[in-house]
CSV table of C-alpha atoms and ligand atoms in Angstrom, one decimal:
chain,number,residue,atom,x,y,z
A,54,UNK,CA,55.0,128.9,123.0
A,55,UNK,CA,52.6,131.4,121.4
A,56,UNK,CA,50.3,129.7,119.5
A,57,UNK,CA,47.1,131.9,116.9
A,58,UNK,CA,44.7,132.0,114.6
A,59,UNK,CA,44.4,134.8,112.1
A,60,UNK,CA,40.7,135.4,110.6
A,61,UNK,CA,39.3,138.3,108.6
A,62,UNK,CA,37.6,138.2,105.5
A,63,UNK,CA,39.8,138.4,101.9
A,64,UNK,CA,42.6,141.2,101.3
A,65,UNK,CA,42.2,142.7,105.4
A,66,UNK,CA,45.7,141.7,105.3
A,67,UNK,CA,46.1,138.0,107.2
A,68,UNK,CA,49.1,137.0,105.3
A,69,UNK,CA,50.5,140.1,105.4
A,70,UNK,CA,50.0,140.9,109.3
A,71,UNK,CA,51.4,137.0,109.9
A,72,UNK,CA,54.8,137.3,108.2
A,73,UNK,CA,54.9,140.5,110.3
A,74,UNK,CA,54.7,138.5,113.0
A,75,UNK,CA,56.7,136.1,112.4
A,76,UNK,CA,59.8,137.9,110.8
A,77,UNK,CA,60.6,138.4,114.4
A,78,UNK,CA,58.9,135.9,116.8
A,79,UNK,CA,60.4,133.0,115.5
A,80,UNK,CA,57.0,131.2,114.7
A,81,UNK,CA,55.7,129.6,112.0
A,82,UNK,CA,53.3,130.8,109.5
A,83,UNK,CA,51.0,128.2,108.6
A,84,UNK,CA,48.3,129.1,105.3
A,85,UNK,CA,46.1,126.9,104.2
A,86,UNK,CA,45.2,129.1,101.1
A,87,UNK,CA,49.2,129.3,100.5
A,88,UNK,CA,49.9,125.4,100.6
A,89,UNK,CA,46.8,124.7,98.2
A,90,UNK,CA,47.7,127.4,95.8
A,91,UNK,CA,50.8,126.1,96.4
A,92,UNK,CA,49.7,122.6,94.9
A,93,UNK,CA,47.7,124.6,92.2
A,94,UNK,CA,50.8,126.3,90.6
A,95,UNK,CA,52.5,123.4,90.8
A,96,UNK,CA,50.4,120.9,88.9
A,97,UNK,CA,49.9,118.2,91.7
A,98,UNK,CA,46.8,115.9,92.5
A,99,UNK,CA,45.9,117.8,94.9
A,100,UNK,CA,45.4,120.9,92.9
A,101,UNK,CA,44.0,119.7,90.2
A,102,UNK,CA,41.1,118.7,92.9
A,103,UNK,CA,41.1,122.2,94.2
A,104,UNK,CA,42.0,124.4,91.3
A,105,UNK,CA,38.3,125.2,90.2
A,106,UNK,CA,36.4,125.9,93.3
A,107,UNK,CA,39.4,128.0,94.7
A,108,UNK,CA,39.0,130.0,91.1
A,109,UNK,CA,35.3,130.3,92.0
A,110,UNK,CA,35.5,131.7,95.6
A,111,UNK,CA,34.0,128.4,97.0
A,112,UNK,CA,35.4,126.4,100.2
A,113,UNK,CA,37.4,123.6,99.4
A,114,UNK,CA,36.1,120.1,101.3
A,115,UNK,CA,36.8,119.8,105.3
A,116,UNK,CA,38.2,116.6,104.7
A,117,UNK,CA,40.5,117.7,102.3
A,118,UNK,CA,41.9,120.5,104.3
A,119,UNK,CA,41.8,119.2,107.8
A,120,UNK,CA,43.9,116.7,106.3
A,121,UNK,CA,46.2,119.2,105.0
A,122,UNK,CA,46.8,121.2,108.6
A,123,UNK,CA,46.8,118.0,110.4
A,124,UNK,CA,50.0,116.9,108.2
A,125,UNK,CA,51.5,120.4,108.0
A,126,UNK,CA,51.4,120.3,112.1
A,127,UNK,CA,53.1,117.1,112.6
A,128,UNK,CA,56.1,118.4,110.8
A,129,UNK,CA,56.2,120.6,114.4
A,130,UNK,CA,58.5,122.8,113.0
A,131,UNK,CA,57.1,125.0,115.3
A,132,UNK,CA,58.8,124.9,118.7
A,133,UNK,CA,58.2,128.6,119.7
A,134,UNK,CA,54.5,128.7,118.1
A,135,UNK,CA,52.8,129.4,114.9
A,136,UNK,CA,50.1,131.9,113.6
A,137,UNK,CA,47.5,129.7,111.2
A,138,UNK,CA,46.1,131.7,108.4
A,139,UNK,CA,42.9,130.8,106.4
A,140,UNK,CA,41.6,128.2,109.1
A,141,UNK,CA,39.4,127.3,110.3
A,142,UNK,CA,36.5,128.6,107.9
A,143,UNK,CA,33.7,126.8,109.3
A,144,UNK,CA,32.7,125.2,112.5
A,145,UNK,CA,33.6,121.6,111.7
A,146,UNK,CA,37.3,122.8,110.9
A,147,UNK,CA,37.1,124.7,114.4
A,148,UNK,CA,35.9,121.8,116.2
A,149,UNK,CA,38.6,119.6,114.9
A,150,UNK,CA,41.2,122.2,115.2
A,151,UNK,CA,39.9,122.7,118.8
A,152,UNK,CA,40.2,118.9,119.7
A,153,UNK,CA,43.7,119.0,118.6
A,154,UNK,CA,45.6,122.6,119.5
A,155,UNK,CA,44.6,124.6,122.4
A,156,UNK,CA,45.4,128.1,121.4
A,157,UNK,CA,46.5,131.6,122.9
A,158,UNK,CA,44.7,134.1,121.0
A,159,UNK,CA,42.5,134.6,118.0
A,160,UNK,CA,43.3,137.7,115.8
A,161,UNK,CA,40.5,139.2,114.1
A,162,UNK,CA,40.7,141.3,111.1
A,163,UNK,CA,37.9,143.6,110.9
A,164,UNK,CA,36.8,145.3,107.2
A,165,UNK,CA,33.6,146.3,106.0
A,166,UNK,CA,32.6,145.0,102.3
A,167,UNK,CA,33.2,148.5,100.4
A,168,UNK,CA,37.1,148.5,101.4
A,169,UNK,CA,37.5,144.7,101.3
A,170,UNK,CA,36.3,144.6,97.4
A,171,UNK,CA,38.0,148.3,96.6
A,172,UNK,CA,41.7,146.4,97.8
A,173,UNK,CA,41.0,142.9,96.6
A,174,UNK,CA,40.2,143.7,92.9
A,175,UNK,CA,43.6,146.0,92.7
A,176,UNK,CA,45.6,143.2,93.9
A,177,UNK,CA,48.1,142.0,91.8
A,178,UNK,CA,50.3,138.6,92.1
A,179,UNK,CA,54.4,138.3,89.7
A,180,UNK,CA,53.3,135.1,87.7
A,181,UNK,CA,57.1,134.4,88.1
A,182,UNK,CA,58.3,135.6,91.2
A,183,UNK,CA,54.7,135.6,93.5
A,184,UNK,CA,55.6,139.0,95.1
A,185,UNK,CA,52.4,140.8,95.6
A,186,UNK,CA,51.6,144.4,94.8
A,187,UNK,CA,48.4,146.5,95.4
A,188,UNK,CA,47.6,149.1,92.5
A,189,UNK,CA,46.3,151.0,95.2
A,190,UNK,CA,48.7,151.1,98.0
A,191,UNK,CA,51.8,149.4,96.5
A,192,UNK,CA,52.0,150.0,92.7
A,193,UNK,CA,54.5,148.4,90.4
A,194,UNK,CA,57.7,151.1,89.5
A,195,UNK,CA,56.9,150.3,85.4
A,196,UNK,CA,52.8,149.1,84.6
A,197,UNK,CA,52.1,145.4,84.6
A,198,UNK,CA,55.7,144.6,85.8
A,199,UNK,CA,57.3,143.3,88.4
A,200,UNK,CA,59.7,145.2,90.5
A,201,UNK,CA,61.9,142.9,91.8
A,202,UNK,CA,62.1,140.3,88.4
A,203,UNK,CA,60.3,142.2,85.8
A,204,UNK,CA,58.0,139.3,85.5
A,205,UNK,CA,54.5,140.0,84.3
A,206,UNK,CA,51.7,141.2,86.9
A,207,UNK,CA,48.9,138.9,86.8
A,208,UNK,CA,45.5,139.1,89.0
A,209,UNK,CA,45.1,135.8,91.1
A,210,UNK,CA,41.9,133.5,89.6
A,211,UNK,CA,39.8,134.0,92.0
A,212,UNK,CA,40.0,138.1,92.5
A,213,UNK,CA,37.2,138.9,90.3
A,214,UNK,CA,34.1,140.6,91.5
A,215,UNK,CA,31.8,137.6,91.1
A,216,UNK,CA,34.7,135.1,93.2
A,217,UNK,CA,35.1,137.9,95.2
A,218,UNK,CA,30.8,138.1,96.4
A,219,UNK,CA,31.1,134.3,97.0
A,220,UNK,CA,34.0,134.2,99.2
A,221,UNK,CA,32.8,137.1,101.2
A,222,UNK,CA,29.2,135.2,101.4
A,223,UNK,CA,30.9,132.1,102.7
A,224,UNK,CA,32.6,134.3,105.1
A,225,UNK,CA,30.0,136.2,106.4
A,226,UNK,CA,27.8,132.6,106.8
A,227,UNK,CA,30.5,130.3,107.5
A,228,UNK,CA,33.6,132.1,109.4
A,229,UNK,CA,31.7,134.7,111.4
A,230,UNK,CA,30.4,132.0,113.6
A,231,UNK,CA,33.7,130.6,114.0
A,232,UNK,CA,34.3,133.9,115.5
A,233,UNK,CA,31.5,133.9,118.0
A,234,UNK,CA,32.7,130.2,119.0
A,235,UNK,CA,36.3,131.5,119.9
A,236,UNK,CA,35.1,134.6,121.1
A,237,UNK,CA,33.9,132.4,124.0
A,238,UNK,CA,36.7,130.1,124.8
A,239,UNK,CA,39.9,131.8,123.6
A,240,UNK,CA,41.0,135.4,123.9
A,241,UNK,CA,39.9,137.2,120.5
A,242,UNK,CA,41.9,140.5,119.5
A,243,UNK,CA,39.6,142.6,117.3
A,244,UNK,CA,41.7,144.4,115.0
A,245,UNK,CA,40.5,147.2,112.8
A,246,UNK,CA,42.3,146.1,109.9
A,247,UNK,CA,41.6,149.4,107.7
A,248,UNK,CA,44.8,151.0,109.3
A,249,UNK,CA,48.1,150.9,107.7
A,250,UNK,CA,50.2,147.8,107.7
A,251,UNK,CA,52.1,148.7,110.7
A,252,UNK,CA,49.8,150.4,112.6
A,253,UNK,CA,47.4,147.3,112.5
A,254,UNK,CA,50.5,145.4,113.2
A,255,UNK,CA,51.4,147.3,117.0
A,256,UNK,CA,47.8,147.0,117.9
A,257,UNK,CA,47.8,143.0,117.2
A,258,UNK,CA,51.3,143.0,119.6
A,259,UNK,CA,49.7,145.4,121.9
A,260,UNK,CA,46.5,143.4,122.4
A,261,UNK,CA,48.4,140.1,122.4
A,262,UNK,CA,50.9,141.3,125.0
A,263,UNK,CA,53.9,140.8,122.1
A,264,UNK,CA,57.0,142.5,121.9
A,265,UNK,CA,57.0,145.5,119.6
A,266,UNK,CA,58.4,144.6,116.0
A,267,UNK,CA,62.0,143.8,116.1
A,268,UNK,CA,62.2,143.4,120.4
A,269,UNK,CA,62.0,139.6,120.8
A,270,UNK,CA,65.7,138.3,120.3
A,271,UNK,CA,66.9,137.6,116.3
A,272,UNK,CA,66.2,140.3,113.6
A,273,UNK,CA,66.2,137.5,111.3
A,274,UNK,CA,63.3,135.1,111.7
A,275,UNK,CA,63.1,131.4,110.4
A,276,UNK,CA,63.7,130.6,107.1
A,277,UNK,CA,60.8,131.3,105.0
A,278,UNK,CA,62.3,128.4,102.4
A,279,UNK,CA,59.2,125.8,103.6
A,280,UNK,CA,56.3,128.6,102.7
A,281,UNK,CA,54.7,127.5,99.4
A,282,UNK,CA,54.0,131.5,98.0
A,283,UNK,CA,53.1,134.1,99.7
A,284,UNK,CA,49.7,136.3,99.9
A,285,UNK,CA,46.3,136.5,102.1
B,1128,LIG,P1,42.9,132.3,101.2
B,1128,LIG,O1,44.2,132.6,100.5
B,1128,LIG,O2,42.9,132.0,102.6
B,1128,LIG,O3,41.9,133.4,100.9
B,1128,LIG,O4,42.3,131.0,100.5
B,1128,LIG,C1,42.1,130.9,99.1
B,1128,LIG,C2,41.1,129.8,98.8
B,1128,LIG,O5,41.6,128.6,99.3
B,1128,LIG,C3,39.7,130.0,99.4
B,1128,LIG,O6,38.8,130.8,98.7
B,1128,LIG,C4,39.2,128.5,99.4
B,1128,LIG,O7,38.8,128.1,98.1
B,1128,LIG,C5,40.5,127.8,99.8
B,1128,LIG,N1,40.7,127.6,101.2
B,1128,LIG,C6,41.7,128.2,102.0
B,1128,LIG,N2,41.5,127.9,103.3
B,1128,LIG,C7,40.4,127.0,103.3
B,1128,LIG,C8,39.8,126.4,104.4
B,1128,LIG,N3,40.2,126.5,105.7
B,1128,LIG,N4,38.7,125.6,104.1
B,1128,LIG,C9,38.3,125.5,102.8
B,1128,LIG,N5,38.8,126.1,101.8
B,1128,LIG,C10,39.9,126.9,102.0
């Protein structure tokens, strides 16, 4: 069983860097920020309690989303592991993660500021299809449309500068600590995440004793049907 956390602050490439992982391993990807904008596009209860403090950059509430990961983990469709993305945030969500999962690594995403803010504010979301683009490293073929559907490129709610200087804030005073906590009971990989996709990729196998990409048994990976959208 290989069980992780992914952390590192907003566009270093967690959801990315997790699907990577588990395209191959045959774990699950569980995102928190994924399942609630999930609930968001979707109209439920659950978004319409989220929708405006996700658009503002803010944390949602602790009860709210331990709740969440607490019923996403009992569905343990996770036999061979998972990597969580986007929790926890804070060190109430890592103490109740901590009661509950005993874990074999910590993945950390390093990025300074500058080159968090220059790739977050070109990121770009298909309002009908969710595939992501950067307008930096992964531009659309025709401007404003989407590859793959032609659907129109939108920019997600809370990608604007001012969202942007909260949720870095609340990472800086809220996650780094997390950090520090795990740094003494698990085994944290620090990642410089300002490499290419697949560079940052090998060093997270290397560091985690993985296989290389494409070594461990099926090409093909789980289904992806059960992940609610896609981005980091
Ligand atoms: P992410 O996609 O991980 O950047 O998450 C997007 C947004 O979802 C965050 O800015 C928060 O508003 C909310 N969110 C995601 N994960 C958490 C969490 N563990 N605790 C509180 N809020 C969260």
């Amino acid at each position: 069983m290989r069980k992780y956390v992914i952390m590192g602050p907003q566009g270093s490439g967690k959801g990315t860097q997790a699907k990577l992982m588990t395209s191959d391993l045959d774990i699950a990807h569980i995102s928190v920020g994924d399942i609630l904008r999930w609930n968001v596009s979707h109209y439920t209860k659950l978004g319409a309690q989220v929708r405006r403090l996700m658009a503002r950059g803010e944390l949602v509430g602790d009860d709210l989303v331990q709740s969440l990961v607490a019923s996403r983990m009992s569905r343990h469709d996770w036999n061979h592991g998972f990597v969580v993305d986007g929790f926890p945030r804070n060190l109430a969500q890592a103490e109740f993660f901590l009661e509950s999962y005993d874990l074999d690594g910590v993945i950390n995403l390093d990025m300074p500021d500058e080159e968090v803010k220059r790739r977050v504010l070109a990121r770009r979301l298909c309002s009908q299809c969710g595939l992501d683009y950067n307008l930096i490293a992964s531009r659309p073929r025709r401007k404003d449309r989407c590859d793959a559907c032609g659907g129109k490129l939108v920019t997600r709610e809370d990608d604007t500068p001012e969202a942007l200087d909260a949720r870095l804030k609340e990472y800086r005073d809220k996650t780094q600590p997390v950090i520090d906590i795990f740094s003494r009971k698990e085994f944290v990989a620090a990642i410089d995440a300002t490499a290419g996709i697949e560079e940052v990729q090998a060093d997270i196998r290397r560091q985690l004793d993985l296989p290389p990409m494409g070594q461990d048994g099926s090409e093909d990976g789980p289904s992806d049907d059960d992940d609610p959208g896609s981005d980091d």
